[in-house]
Tab-separated table of C-alpha atoms in Angstrom:
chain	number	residue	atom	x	y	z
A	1	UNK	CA	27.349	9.229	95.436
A	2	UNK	CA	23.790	7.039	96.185
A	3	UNK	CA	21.244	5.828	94.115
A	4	UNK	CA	18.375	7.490	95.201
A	5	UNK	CA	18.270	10.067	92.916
A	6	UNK	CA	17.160	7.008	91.002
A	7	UNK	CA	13.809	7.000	89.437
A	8	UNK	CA	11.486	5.632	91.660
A	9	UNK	CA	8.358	3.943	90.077
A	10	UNK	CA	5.541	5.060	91.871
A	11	UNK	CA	3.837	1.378	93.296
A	12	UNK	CA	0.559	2.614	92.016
A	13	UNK	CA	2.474	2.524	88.665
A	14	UNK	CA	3.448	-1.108	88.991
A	15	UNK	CA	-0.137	-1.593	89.906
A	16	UNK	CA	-1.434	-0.330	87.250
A	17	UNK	CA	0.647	-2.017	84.389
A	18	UNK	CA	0.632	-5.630	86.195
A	19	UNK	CA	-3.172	-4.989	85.963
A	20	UNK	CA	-3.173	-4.170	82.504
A	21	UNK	CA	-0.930	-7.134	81.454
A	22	UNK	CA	-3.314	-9.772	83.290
A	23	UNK	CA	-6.078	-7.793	81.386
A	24	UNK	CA	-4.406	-8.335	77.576
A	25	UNK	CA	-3.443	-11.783	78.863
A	26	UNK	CA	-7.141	-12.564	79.276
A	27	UNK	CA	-7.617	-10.598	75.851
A	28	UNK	CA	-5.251	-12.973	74.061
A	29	UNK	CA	-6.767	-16.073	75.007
A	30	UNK	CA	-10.519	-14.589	74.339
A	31	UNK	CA	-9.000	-13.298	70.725
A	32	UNK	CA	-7.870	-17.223	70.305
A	33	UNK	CA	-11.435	-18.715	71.132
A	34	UNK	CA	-12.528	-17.259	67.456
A	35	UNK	CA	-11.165	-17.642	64.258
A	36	UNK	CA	-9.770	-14.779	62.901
A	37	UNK	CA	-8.618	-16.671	59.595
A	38	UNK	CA	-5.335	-14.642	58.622
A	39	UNK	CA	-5.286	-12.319	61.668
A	40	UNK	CA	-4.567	-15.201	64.160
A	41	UNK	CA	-1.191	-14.335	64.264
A	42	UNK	CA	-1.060	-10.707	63.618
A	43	UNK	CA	-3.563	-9.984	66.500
A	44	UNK	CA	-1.451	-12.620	68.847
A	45	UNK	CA	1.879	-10.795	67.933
A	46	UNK	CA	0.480	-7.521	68.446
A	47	UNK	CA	-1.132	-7.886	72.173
A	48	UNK	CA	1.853	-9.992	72.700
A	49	UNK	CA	4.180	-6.750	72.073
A	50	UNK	CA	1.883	-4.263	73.561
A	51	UNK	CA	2.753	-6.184	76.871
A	52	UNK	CA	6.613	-6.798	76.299
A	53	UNK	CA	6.322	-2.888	76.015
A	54	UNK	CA	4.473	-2.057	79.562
A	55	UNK	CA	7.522	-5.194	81.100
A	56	UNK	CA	10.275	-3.302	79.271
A	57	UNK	CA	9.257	0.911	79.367
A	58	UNK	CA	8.244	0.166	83.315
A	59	UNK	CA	9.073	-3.000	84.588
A	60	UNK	CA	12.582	-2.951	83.452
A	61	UNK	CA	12.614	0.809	83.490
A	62	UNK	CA	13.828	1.706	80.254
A	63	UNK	CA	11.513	5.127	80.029
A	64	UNK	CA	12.801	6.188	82.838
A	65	UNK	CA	17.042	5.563	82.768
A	66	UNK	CA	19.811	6.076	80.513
A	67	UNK	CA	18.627	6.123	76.999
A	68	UNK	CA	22.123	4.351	76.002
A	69	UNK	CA	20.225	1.181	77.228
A	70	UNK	CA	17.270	2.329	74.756
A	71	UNK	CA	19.533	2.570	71.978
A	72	UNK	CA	20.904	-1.097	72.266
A	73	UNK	CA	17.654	-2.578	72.906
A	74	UNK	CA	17.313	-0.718	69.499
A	75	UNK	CA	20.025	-1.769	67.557
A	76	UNK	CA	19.612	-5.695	68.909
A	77	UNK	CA	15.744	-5.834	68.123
A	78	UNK	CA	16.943	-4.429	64.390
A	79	UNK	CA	19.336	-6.871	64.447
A	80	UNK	CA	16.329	-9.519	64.633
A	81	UNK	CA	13.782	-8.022	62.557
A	82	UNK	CA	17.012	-8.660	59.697
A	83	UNK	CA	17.018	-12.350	61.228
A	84	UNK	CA	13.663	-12.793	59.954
A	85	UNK	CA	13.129	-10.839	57.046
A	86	UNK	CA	16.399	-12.500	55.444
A	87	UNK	CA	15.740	-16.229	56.410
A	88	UNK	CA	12.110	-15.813	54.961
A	89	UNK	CA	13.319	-14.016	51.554
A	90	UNK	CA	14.817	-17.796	51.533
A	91	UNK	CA	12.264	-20.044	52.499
A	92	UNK	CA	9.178	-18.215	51.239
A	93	UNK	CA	10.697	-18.218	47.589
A	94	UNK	CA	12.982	-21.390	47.514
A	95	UNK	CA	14.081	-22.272	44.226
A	96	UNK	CA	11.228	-20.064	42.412
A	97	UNK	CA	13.977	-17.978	40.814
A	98	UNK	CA	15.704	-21.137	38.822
A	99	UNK	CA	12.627	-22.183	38.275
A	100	UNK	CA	11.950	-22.941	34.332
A	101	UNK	CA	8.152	-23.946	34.629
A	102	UNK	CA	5.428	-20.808	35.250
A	103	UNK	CA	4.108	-20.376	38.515
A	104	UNK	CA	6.038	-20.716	42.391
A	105	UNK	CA	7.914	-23.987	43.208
A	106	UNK	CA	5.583	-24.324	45.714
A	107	UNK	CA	2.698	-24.698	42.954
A	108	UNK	CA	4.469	-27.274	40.895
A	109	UNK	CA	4.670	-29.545	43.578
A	110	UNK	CA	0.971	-29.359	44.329
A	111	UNK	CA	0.486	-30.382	40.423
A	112	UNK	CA	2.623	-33.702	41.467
A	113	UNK	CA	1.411	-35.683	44.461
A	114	UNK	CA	4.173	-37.704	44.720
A	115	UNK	CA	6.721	-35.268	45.609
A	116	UNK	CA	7.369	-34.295	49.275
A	117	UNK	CA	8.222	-30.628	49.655
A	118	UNK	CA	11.017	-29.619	52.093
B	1	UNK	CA	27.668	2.275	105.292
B	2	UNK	CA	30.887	0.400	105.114
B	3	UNK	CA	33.584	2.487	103.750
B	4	UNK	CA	36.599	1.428	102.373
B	5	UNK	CA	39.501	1.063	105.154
B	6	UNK	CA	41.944	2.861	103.419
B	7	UNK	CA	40.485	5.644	101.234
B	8	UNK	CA	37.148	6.078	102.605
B	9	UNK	CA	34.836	5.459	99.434
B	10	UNK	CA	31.890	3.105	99.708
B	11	UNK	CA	32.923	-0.170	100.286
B	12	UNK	CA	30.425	-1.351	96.895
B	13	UNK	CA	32.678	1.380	94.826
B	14	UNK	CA	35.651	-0.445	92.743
B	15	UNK	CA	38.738	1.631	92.557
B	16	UNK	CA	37.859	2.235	88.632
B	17	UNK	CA	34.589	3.734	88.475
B	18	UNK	CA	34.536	7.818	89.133
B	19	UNK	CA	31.254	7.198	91.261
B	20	UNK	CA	28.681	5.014	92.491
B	21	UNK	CA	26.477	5.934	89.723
B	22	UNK	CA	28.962	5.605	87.150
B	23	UNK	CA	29.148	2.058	88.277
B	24	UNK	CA	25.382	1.119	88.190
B	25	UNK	CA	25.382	2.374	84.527
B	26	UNK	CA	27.862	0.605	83.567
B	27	UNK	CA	26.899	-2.373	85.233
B	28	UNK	CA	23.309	-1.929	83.951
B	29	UNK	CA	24.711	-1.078	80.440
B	30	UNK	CA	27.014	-4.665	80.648
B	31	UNK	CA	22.945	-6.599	81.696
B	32	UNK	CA	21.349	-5.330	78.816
B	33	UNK	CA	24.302	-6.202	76.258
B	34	UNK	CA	23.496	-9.698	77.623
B	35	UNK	CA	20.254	-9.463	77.763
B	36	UNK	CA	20.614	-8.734	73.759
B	37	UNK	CA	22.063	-11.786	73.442
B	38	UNK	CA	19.514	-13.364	74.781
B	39	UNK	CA	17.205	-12.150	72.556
B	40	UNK	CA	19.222	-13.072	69.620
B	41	UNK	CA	19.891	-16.507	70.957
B	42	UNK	CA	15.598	-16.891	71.323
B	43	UNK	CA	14.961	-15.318	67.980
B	44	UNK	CA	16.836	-18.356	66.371
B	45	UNK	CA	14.438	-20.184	67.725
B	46	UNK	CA	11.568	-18.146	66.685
B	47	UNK	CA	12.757	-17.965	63.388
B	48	UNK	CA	12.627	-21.610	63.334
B	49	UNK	CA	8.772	-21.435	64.442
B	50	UNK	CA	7.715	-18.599	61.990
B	51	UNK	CA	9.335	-21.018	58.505
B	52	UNK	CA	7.644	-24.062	59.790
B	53	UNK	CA	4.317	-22.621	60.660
B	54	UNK	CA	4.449	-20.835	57.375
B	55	UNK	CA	5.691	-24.065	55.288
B	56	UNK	CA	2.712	-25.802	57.562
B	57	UNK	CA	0.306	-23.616	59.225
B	58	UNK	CA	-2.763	-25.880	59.048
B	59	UNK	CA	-0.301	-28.898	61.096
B	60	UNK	CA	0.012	-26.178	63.677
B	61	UNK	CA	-2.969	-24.737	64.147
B	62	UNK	CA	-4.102	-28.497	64.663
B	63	UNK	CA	-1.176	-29.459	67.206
B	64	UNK	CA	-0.974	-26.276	69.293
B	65	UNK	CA	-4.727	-27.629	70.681
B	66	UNK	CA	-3.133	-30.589	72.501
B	67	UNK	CA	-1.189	-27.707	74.807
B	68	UNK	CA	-3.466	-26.663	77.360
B	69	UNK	CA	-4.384	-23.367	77.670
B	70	UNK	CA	-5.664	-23.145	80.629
B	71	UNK	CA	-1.914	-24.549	82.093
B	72	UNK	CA	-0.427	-21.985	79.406
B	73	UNK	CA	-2.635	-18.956	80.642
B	74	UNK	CA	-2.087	-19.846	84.250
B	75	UNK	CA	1.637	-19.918	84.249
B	76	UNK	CA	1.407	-16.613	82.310
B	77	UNK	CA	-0.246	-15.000	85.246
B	78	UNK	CA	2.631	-16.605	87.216
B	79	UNK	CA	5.166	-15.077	85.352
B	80	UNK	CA	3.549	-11.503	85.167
B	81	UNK	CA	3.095	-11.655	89.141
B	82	UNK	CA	6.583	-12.639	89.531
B	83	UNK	CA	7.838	-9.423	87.466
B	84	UNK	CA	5.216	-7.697	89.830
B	85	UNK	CA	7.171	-8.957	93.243
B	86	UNK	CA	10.532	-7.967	91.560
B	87	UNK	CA	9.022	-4.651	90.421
B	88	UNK	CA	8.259	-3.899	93.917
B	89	UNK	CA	11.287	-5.393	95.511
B	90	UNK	CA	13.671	-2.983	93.438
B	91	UNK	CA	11.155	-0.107	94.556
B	92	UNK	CA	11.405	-1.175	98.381
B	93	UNK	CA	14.956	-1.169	97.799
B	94	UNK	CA	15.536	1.924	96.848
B	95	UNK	CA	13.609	3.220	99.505
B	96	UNK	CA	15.394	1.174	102.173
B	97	UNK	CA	13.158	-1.060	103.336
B	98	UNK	CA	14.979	-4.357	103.928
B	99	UNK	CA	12.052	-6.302	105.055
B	100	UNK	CA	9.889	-5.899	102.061
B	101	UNK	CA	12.843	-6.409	100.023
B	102	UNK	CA	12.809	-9.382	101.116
B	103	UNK	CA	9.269	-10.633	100.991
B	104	UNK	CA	8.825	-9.310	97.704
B	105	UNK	CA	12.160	-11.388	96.710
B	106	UNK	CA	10.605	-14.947	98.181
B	107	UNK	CA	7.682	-13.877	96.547
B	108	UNK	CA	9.195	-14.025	93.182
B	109	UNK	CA	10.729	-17.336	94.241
B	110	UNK	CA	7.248	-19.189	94.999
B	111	UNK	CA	6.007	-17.669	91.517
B	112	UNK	CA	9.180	-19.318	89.873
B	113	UNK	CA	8.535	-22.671	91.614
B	114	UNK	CA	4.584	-22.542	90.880
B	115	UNK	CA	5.705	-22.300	87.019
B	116	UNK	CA	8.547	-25.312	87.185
B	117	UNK	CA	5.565	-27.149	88.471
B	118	UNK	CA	3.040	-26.836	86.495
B	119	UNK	CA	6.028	-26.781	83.342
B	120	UNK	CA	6.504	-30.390	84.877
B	121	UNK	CA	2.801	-31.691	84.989
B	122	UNK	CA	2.471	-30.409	81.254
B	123	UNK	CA	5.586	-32.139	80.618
B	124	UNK	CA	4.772	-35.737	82.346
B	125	UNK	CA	1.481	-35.272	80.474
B	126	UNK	CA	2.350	-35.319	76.946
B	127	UNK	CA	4.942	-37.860	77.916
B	128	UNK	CA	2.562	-40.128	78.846
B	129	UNK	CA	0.449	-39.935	75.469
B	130	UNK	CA	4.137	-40.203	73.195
B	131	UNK	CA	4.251	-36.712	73.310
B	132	UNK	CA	8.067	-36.495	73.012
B	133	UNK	CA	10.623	-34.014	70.908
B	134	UNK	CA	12.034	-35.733	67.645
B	135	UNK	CA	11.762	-39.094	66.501
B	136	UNK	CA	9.899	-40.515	69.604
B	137	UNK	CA	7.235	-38.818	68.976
B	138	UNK	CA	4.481	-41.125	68.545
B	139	UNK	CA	0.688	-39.648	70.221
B	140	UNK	CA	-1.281	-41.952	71.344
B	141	UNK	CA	-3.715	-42.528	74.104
B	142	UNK	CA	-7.135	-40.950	74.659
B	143	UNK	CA	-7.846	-37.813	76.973
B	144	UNK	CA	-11.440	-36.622	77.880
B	145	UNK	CA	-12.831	-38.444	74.547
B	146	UNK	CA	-9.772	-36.992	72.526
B	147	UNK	CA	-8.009	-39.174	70.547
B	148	UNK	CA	-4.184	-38.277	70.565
B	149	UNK	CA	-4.004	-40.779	67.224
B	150	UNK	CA	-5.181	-38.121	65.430
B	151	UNK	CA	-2.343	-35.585	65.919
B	152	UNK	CA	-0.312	-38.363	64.174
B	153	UNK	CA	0.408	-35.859	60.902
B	154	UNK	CA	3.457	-35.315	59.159
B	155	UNK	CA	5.312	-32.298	60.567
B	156	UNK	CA	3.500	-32.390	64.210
B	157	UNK	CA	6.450	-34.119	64.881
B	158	UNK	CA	8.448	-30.526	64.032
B	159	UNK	CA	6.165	-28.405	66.142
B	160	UNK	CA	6.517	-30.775	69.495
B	161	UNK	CA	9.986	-30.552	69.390
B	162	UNK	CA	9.874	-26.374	68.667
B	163	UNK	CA	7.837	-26.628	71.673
B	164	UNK	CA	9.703	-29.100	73.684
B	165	UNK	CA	12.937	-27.008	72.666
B	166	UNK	CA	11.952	-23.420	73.039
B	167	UNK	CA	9.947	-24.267	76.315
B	168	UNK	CA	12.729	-26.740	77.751
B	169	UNK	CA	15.514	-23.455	77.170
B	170	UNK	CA	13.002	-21.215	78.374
B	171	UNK	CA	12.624	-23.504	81.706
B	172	UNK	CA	16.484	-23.496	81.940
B	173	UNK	CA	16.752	-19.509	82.437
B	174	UNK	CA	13.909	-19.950	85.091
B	175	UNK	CA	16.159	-22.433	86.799
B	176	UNK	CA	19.350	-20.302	86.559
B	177	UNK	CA	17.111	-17.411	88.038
B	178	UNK	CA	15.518	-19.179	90.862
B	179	UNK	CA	19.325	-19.878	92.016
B	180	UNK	CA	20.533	-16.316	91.206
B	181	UNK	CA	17.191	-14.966	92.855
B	182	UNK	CA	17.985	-17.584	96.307
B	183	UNK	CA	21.447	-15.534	96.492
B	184	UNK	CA	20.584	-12.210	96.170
B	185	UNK	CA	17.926	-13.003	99.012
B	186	UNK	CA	20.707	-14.499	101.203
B	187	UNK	CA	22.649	-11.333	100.399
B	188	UNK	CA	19.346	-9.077	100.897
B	189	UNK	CA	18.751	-10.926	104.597
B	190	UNK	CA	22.764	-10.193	105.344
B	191	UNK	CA	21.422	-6.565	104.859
B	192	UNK	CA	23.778	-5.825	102.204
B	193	UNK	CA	21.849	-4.021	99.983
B	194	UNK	CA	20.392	-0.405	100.439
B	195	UNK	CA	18.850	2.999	98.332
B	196	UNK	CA	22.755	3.655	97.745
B	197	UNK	CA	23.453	0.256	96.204
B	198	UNK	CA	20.978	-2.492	94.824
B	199	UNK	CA	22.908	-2.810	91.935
B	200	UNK	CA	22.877	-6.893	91.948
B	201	UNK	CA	18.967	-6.585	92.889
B	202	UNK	CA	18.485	-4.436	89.860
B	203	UNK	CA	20.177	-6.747	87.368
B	204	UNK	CA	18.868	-10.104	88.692
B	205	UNK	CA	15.339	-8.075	87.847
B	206	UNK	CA	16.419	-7.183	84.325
B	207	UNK	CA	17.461	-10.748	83.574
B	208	UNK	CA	13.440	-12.082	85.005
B	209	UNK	CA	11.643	-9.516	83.247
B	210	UNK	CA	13.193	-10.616	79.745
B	211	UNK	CA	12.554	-14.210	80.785
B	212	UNK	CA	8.855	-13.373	81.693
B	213	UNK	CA	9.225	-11.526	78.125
B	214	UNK	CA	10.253	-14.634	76.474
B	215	UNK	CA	7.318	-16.597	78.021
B	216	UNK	CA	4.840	-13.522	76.727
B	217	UNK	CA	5.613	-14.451	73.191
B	218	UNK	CA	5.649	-18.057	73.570
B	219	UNK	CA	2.305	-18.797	75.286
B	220	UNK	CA	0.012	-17.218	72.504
B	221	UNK	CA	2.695	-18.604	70.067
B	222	UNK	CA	2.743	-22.434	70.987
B	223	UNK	CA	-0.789	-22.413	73.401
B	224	UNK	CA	-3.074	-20.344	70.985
B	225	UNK	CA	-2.773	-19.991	67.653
C-alpha cells in the first residue's frame, strides 16, 4: 500500500545530471560566441534536447516509472513534430505550385523590388 | 498514518482506486496528459518562431543580440537549480524526511523569485529603449555605445513580440508555480506528506521540470542564435 517501493534516485544521480546540464548550458552559449553559418540552429536545438532529455529520463523520472507515461510523452511529441513539418510544407513553398513563371515564388519577388513578400 | 474512520484505508486513498499505488499512477498518468498539452500549447508558439526566422533569419540573428545573454544564461542556471531543489525534495520525501522536504521546497521558491526578477529588469530594460511587443515597438536610445536605432528593421518588430509573447506565457506558468509550490510547502510544514504519499509533491515537480524545459529551448532560441 506505500510508495516506497518507488524508485528512488540516488542524490549522487541528481548531482550528477544538474552538473551536466550547467556544463551544456555553458556549452551552448560558448557554441553561440562563433559562427557556425547554417549549424547555428542545429547545434542550439541539439544541446538544447540533450538537456530536456537528462530533466525528463531523471528529473521527471520517466526511465525509471510506468512506461504508459513514456508512451504519451511519445505520441504528444509526434503530435508536434506533424505541427511543424505540415505548417512548413506551407510556408516554405507558398504559392510555388500555381506558380506559371520558372523558379520559387520566393525568387520572383527578389527579381521585383517593389513587392513586399508575406 | 491517518486511516479512514470507518473502513480503515489510508486516509489519502479515495474509495475508487484499488490501492495507493493505483492512485499515484493514475494521478501521475492525469499530470503528464496535461503536461502534453502544454507542450502542444508552446509548440504553437514555436512554430510561429521557426516560419519567421526562416522567412527572416538575417532580422533575427540581428535582434536576438539586444537580449542579454548574460541575464538569459543566468536565469538558465536558475531554472536548472530550481529542478535540482525539487529533484531532491521528492527524494527527501520519499525517504521521510520532512525537514529537508521542506528546505529543498523554499529553495525552489527563492530560485523562482530570482528568475521573476531578473525576467522584470530585462523587461523594464527594453521598455525603456521602445522595446515593446507589436506596434509600439519603436528602439531607440543608446546603451554602452549601442545604438538601439539600428534594430529599427522591418520584421524586428515580429521577433520582439515572439519574444515578449513566448517569454511573458512562459513567466505566467512560473507565477502559477510559485503559488502552487507556496501550498504544497504549507501542506509539507502541516506534515502531511510522507514515503507513503507525496503524490501532490510529485506532480507540482512534473509541472516545474516542463516549465524549466520550456525555458531550455527558449534561451538559446531567443538569447543566442
Amino acid at each position: 500500500m506505500s510508495q516506497a517501493e518507488h524508485h528512488i534516485v540516488p542524490i549522487k544521480t541528481l548531482t550528477a545530471v544538474i552538473a551536466v546540464l550547467g556544463v551544456l548550458t555553458i556549452v551552448t552559449v560558448a557554441a553561440a560566441q562563433f559562427d557556425l553559418g547554417s549549424f547555428n540552429v542545429p547545434i542550439a536545438l541539439l544541446i538544447a534536447t540533450i538537456k530536456a532529455s537528462f530533466v525528463i529520463s531523471i528529473f521527471m523520472g520517466l526511465k525509471y516509472g510506468n512506461k504508459t507515461n513514456a508512451l504519451i510523452l511519445a505520441v504528444g511529441l509526434i503530435m508536434v513534430v506533424v505541427f511543424v513539418t505540415f505548417i512548413l510544407l506551407d510556408t516554405e513553398f507558398r504559392g510555388d505550385t500555381s506558380a506559371t513563371e520558372s523558379g520559387t515564388i520566393m525568387q520572383s519577388e527578389q527579381t521585383m523590388p517593389a513587392a513586399e513578400s508575406h | 498514518m491517518a486511516s479512514h474512520p470507518l473502513d480503515g484505508h489510508p486516509a489519502h486513498l479515495e474509495h475508487h482506486f484499488v490501492s495507493s499505488e493505483q492512485q499515484f499512477d493514475a494521478a501521475k498518468m492525469g499530470m503528464w496528459l496535461f503536461l502534453i498539452t502544454e507542450i502542444l500549447l508552446f509548440s504553437g508558439m514555436f512554430v510561429l518562431y521557426t516560419v519567421y526566422r526562416s522567412w527572416h533569419p538575417e532580422v533575427f540573428a540581428l535582434v536576438s543580440e539586444v537580449l542579454d545573454w548574460r541575464m538569459g544564461g543566468f536565469n538558465t542556471l536558475v531554472l536548472l537549480a530550481s529542478s535540482f531543489t525539487v529533484a531532491l525534495g521528492i527524494h527527501y520525501a520519499q525517504k521521510n524526511d520532512n525537514r529537508k522536504l521542506i528546505i529543498n521546497l523554499v529553495l525552489t521558491l527563492i530560485f523562482a523569485l530570482i528568475f521573476l526578477v531578473v525576467k522584470y529588469f530585462e523587461y523594464t530594460g527594453k521598455f525603456a529603449h521602445g522595446i515593446y511587443p507589436g506596434a509600439a515597438f519603436d528602439p531607440h536610445g543608446i546603451v554602452d555605445g549601442l545604438d538601439y536605432a539600428k534594430y529599427n528593421v522591418p520584421y524586428a518588430a515580429q521577433f520582439f513580440s515572439i519574444y515578449f509573447v513566448m517569454t511573458g506565457i512562459h513567466a505566467f506558468h512560473v507565477i502559477v508555480g510559485i503559488g502552487v509550490f507556496i501550498w504544497i510547502t504549507l501542506r509539507a510544514s502541516r506534515g502531511e506528506f510522507s514515503a507513503a504519499y507525496y503524490t501532490p509533491v510529485e506532480l507540482t515537480g512534473l509541472y516545474w521540470h516542463l516549465v524549466d524545459i520550456i525555458w531550455i529551448f527558449l534561451f538559446p532560441l531567443l538569447y543566442l542564435i
